[in-house]
Short mmCIF file of C-alpha atoms in Angstrom, two decimals:
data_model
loop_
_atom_site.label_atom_id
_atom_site.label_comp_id
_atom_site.label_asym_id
_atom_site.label_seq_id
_atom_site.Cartn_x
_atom_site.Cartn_y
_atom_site.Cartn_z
CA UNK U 810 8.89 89.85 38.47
CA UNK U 811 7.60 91.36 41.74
CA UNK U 812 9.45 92.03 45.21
CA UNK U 813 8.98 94.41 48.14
CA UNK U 814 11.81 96.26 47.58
CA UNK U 815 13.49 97.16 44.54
CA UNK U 816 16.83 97.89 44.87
CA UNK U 817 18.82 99.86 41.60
CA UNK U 818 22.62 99.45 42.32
CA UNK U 819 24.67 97.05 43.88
CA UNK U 820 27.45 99.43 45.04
CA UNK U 821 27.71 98.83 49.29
CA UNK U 822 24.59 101.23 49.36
CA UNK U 823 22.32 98.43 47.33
CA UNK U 824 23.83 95.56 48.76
CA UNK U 825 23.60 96.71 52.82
CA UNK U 826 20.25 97.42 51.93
CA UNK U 827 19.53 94.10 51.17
CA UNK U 828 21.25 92.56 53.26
CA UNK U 829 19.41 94.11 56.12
CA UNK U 830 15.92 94.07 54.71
CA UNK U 831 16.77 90.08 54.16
CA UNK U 832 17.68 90.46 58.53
CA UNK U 833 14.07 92.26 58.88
CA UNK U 834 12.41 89.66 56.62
CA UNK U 835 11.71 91.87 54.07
CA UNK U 836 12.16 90.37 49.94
CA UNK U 837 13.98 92.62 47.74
CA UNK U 838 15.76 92.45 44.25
CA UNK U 839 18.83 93.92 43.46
CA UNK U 840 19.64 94.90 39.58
CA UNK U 841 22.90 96.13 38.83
CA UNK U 842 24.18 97.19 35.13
CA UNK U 843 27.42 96.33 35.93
CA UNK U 844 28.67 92.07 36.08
CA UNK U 845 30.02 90.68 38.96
CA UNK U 846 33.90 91.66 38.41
CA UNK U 847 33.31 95.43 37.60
CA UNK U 848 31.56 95.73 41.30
CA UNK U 849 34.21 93.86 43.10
CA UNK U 850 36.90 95.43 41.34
CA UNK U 851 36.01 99.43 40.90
CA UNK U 852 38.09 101.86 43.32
CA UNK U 853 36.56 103.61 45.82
CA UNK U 854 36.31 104.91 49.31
CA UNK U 855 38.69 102.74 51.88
CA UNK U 856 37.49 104.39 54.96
CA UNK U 857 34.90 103.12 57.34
CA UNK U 858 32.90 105.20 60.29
CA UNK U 859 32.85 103.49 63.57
CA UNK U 860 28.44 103.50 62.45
CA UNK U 861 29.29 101.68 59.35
CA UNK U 862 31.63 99.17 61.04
CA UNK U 863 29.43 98.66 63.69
CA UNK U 864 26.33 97.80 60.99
CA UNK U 865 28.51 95.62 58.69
CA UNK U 866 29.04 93.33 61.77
CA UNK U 867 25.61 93.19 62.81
CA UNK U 868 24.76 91.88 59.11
CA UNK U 869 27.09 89.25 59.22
CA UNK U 870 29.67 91.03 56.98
CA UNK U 871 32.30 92.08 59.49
CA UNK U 872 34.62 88.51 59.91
CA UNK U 873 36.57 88.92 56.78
CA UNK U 874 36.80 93.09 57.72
CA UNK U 875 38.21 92.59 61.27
CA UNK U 876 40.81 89.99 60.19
CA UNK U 877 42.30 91.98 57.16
CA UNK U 878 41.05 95.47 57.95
CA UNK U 879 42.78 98.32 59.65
CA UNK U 880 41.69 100.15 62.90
CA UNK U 881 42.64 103.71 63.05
CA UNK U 882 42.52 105.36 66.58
CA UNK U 883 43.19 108.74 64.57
CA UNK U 884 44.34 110.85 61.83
CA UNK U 885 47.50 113.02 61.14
CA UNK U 886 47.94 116.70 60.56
CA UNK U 887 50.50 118.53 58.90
CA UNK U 888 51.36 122.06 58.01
CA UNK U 889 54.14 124.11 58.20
CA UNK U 890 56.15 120.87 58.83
CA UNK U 891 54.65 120.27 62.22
CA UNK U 892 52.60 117.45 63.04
CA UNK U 893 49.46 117.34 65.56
CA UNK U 894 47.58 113.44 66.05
CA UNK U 895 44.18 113.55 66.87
CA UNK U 896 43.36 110.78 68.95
CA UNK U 897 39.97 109.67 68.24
CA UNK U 898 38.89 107.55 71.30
CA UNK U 899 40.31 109.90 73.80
CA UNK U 900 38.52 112.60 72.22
CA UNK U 901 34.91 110.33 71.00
CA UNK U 902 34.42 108.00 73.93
CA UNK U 903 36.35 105.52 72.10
CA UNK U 904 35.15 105.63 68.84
CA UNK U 905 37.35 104.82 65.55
CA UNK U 906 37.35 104.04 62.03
CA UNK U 907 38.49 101.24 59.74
CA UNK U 908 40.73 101.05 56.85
CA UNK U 909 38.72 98.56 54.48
CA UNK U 910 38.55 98.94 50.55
CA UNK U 911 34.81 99.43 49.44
CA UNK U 912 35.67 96.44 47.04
CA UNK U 913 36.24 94.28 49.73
CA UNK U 914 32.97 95.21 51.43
CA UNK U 915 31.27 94.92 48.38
CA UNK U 916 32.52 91.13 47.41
CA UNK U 917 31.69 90.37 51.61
CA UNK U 918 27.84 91.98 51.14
CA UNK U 919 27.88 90.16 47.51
CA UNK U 920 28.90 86.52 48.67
CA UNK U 921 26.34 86.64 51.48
CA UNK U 922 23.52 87.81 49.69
CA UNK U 923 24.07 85.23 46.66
CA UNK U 924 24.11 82.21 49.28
CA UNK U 925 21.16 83.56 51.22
CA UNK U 926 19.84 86.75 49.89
CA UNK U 927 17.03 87.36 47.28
CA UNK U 928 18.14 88.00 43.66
CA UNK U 929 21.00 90.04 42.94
CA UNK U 930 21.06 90.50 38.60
CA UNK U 931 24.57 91.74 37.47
CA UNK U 932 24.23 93.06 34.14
CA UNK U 933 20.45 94.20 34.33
CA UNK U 934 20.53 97.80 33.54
CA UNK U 935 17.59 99.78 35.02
CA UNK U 936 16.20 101.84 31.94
CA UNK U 937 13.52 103.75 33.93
CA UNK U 938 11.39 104.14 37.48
CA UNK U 939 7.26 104.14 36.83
CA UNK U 940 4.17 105.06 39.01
CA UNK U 941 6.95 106.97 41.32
CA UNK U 942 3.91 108.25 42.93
CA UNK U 943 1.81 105.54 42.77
CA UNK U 944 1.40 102.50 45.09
CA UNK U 945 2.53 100.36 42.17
CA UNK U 946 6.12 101.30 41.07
CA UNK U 947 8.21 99.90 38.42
CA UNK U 948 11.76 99.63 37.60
CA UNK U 949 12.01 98.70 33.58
CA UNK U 950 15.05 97.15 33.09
CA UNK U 951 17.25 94.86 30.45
CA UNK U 952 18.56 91.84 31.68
CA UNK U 953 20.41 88.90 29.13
CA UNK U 954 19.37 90.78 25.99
CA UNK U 955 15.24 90.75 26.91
CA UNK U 956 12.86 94.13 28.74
CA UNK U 957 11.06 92.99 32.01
CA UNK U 958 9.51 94.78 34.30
CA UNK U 959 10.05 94.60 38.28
CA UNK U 960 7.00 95.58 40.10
CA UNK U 961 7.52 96.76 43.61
CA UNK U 962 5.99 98.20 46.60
CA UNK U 963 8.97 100.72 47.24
CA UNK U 964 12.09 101.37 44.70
CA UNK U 965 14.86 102.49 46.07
CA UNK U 966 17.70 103.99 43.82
CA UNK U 967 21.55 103.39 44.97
CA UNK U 968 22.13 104.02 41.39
CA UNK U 969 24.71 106.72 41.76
CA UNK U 970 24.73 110.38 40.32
CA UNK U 971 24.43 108.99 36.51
CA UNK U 972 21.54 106.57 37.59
CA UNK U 973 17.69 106.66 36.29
CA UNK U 974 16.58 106.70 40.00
CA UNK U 975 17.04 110.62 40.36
CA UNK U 976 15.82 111.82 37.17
CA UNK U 977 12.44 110.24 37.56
CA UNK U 978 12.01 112.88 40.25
CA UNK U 979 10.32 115.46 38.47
CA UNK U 980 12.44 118.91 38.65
CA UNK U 981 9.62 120.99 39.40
CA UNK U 982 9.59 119.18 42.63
CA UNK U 983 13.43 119.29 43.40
CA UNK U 984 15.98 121.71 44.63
CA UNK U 985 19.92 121.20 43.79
CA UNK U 986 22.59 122.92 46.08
CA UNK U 987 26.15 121.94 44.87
CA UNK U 988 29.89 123.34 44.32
CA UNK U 989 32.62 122.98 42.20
CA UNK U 990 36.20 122.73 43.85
CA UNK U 991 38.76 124.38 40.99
CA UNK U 992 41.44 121.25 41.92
CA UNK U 993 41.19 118.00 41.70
CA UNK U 994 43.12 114.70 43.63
CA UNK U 995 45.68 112.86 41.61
CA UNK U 996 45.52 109.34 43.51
CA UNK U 997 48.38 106.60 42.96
CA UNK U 998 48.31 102.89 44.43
CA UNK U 999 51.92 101.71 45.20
CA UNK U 1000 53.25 98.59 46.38
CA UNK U 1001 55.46 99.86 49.40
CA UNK U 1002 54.05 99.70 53.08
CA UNK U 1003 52.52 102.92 53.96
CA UNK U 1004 55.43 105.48 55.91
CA UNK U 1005 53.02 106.22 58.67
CA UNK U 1006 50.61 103.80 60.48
CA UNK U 1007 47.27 106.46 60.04
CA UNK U 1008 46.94 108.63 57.72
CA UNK U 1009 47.96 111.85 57.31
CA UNK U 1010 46.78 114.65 56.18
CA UNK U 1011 48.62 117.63 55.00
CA UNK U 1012 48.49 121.25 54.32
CA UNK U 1013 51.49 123.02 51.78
CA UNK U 1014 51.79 125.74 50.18
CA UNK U 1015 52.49 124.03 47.12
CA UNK U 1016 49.19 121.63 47.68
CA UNK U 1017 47.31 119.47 49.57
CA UNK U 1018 48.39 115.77 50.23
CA UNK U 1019 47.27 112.63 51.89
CA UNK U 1020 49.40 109.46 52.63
CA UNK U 1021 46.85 106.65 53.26
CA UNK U 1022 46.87 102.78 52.43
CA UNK U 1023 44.69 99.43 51.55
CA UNK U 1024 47.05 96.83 53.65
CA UNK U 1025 49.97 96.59 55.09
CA UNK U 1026 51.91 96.09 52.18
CA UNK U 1027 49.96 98.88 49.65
CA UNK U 1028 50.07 103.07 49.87
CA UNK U 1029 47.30 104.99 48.84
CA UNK U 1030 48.75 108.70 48.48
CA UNK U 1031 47.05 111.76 46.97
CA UNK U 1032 48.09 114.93 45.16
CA UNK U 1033 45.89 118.06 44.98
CA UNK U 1034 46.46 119.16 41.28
CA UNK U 1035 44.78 121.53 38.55
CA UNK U 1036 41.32 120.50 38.12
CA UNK U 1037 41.07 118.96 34.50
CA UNK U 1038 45.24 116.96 35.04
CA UNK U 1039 45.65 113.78 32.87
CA UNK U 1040 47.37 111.79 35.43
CA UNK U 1041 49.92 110.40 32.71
CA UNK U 1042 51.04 113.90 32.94
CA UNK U 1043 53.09 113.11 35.79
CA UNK U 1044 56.15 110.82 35.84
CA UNK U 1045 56.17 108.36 38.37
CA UNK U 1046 59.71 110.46 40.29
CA UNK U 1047 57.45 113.89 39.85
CA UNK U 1048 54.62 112.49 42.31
CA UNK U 1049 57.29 110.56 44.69
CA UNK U 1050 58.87 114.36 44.38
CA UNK U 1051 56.00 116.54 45.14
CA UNK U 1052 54.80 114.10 47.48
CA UNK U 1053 57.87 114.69 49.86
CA UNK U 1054 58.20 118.36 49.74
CA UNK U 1055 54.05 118.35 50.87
CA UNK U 1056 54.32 115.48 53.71
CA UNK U 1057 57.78 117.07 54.82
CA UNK U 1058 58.09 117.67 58.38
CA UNK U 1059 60.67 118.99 60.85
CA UNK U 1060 61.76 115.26 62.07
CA UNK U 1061 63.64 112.81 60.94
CA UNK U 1062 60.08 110.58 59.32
CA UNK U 1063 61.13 109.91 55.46
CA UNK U 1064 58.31 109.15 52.43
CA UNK U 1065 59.07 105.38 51.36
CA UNK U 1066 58.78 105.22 47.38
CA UNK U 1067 57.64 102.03 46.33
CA UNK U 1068 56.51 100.96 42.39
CA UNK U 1069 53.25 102.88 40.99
CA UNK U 1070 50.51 100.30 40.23
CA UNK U 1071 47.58 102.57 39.52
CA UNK U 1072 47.41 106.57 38.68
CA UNK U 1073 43.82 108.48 38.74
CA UNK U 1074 42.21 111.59 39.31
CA UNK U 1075 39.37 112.53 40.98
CA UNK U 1076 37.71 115.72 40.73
CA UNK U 1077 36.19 117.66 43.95
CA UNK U 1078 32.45 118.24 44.06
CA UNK U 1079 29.88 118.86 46.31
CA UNK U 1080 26.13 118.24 45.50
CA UNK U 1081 22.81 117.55 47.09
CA UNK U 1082 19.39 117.05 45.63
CA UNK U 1083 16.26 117.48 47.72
CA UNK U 1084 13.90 115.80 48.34
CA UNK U 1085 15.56 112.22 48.70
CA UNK U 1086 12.20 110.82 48.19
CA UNK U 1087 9.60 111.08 45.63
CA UNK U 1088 6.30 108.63 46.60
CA UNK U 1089 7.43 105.31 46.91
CA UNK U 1090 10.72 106.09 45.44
CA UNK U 1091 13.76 106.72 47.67
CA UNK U 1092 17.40 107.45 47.19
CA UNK U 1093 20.23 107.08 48.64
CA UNK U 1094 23.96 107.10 48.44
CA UNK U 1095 25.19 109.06 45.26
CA UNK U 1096 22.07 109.33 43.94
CA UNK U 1097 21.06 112.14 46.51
CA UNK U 1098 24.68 113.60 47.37
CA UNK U 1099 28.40 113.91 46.57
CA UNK U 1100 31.25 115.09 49.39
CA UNK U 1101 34.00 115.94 48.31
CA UNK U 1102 36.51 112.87 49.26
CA UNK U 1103 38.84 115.03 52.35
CA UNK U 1104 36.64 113.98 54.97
CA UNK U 1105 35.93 110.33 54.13
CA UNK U 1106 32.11 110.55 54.28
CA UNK U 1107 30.92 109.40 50.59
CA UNK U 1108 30.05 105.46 51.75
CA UNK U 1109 29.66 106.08 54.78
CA UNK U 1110 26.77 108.61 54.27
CA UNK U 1111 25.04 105.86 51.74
CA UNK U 1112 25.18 103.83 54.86
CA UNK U 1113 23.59 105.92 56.63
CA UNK U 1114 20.74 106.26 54.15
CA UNK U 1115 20.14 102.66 53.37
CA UNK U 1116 20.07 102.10 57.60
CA UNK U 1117 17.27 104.91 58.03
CA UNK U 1118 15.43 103.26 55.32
CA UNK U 1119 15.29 100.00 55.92
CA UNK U 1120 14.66 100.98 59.82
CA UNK U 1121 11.46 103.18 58.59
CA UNK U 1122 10.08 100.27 56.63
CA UNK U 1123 9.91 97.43 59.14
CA UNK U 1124 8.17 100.47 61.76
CA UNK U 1125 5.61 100.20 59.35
CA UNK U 1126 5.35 96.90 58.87
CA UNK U 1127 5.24 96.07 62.50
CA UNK U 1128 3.23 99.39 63.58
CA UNK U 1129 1.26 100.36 60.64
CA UNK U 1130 2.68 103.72 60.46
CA UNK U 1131 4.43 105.44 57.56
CA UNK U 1132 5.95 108.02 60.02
CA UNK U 1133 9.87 107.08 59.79
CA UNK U 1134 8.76 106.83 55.85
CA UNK U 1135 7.22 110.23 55.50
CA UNK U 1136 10.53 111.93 57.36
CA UNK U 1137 13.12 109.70 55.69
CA UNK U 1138 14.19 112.57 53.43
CA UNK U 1139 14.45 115.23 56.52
CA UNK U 1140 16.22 112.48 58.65
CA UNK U 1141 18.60 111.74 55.97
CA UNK U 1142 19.23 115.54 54.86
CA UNK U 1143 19.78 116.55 58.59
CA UNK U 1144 22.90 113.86 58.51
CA UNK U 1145 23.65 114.88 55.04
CA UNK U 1146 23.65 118.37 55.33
CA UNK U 1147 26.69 117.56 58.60
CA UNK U 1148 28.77 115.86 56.20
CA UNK U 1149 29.10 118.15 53.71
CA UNK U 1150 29.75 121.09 55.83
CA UNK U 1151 32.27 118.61 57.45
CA UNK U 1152 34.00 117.54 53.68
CA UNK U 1153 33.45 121.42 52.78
CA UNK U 1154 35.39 122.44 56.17
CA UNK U 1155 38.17 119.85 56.15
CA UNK U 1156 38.70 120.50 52.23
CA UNK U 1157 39.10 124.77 52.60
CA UNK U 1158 41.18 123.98 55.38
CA UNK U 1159 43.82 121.85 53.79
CA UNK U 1160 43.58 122.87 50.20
CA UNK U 1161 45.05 125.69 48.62
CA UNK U 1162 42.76 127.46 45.93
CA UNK U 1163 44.38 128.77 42.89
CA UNK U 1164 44.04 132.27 43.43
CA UNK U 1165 44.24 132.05 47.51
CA UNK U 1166 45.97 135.42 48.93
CA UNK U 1167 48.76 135.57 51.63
CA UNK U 1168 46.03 136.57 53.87
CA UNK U 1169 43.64 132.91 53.72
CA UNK U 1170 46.96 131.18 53.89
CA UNK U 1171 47.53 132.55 57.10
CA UNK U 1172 43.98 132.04 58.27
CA UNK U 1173 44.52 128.52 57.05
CA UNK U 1174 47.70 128.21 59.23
CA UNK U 1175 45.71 129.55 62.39
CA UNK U 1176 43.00 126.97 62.27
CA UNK U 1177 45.53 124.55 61.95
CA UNK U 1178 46.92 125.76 64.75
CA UNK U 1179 44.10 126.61 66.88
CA UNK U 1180 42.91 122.35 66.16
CA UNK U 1181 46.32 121.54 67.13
CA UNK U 1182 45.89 123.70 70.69
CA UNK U 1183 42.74 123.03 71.84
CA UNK U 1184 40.34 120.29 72.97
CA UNK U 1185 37.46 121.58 72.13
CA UNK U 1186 38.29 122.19 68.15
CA UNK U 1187 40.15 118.96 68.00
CA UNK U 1188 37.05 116.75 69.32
CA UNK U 1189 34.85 118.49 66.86
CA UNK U 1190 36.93 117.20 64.19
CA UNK U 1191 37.04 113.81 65.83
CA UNK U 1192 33.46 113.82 66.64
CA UNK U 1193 32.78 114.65 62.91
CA UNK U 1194 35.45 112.16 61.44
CA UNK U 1195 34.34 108.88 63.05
CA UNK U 1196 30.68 109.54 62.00
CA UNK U 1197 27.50 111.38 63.22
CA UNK U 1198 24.62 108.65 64.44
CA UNK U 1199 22.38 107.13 62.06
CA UNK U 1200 18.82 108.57 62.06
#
């Protein structure tokens, strides 16, 4: 099998990818080791930059998004059982985000590129990338019980952190910064219509917590917890509990408890790898970097990559020039490198650490504060929250 482009993954990374390489008239194959249902079906981020919004309707994939998704002109904060709104568009120009499951973009990107993409192979687990460095690479991969081989002009791996794409960088070429948070979020899906129309974001002495949703009619709340919590730990009353002492504020606004369809927990980690690009092999999305999930930039940043990308490789098919290639590590990095200070900055800001003194919960309390006074630190926060530009 041969193609242009081959794609590893078909998380939204994989599947925007080529979705706008099939827009530039670029061929491309997709293998993913998952089937169908697993990708349509597996958790994930729910929140959408105004950049990512903005691309999914140029593709094609935005009808389904603006009739069931969920604009958000801002975000919440709480502490000390005041609350502060920061108003995005006021602040941005009029920029936003969107409440919209990562599943649901993922069966939208899915349905279009089976009725008019190239081939998308669910169950066809990539086993290794060749000839990185050649002009020739090769994904090996298993599809229906048989090895093939897909030869390629450029590979790029949306394979996630776990993926082959990464590892057939060699090390002696490759630097890794990343952190390790010492708490973790305990997440819980409930069927009860979220108690606040945006989300909100809270700071406690007892913990972190988030009150979010996925409709109108489903909550999506989080707990900061012990890293290394079994989420059956907790009884379904415990997290309704815990949930209203951290969201608690000086008003009369109550926490609506609803039935707990889904408990999880997610650990906190940051993590890039440099380069993002080895020859003709490029990644993107988890395969290159992990946020830590407080400032909602995980998919968003995989967006990002799999723009830049497929914008370097039609400037070289229509100039001739590899330039946008050659820098599509430093563009990406430069982006990358805003996020994670961003998710780093939002997460020490709400979260309590473990051992954290009197003295950084009071620093934590006047940044709070100091977001909630003035202009200038609230648009920053805006600014950063509804996306930096592509590229």
């Amino acid at each position: 099998m041969r193609t242009t482009v081959g794609i590893i993954g078909a998380g939204p990374a994989g599947l925007l990818l080529a979705r706008l390489l099939h827009d530039a008239g670029i061929d491309s194959v997709v293998l993913e080791s998952r089937d169908r249902a697993y990708v349509e079906h597996r958790q994930r981020a729910g929140i959408l930059e105004q950049g990512t919004v903005d691309v999914l309707r140029r593709v094609g994939a935005g009808a389904r998004m603006d009739r069931e998704g969920l604009p958000h002109d801002g975000i919440e904060l709480r502490f000390a059982t005041q609350r502060h709104r920061v108003d995005f568009p006021a602040l941005t120009g009029g920029r936003s985000v969107m409440v919209y499951a990562q599943t649901e973009v993922c069966k939208d990107l899915i349905a279009l590129q089976l009725a008019e993409g190239g081939p998308l192979l669910f169950e066809a687990e990539a086993l290794a990338v060749e000839d990185a460095d050649s002009d020739r690479p090769r994904v090996r991969f298993r599809h229906e019980g048989l090895e093939d081989v897909l030869e390629c002009d450029y590979v790029v791996g949306c394979d996630g952190f776990w993926g082959v794409a990464r590892k057939a960088i060699p090390s002696r070429l490759t630097q890794v910064f990343e952190r390790t948070y010492p708490f973790a979020w305990l997440g819980i899906l409930a069927d009860v219509p979220p108690s606040h129309d945006e989300l909100v974001y809270a700071r406690h002495d007892r913990g972190f917590a988030l009150l979010s949703m996925r409709s109108p009619a489903v909550s999506r709340l989080y707990l900061q917890v012990p890293e290394g919590t079994d989420a059956e730990s907790w009884s379904d009353d415990a997290i309704w509990a815990e949930l209203e002492r951290r969201l608690e504020t000086a008003d009369d606004w109550r926490l609506a408890r609803g039935p707990i369809t889904q408990k999880s927990v997610t650990p906190m980690r940051s993590y890039v790898h440099e380069p993002m690009r080895h020859g003709r092999l490029f990644l993107a999305g988890d395969a290159a970097h992990i946020v830590p999930p407080t400032g909602a930039k995980g998919l968003n940043l995989a967006v990002g990559d799999v723009v830049t990308f497929a914008r370097a490789l039609t400037y070289q098919r229509d100039k001739g020039s590899t330039e946008l290639l050659d820098a599509y590590s430093a563009t990406c990095l430069r982006r990358v490198w805003q996020a994670e200070r961003f998710s780093y900055d939002m997460t020490s800001l709400l979260h309590r650490a473990p051992d954290a003194t009197a003295f950084e919960d009071r620093l934590q309390l006047a940044r709070l504060e100091r977001i909630a006074s003035s202009r200038a630190a609230d648009t920053d926060l805006a600014e950063a929250y509804t996306g930096f530009p592509f590229g």
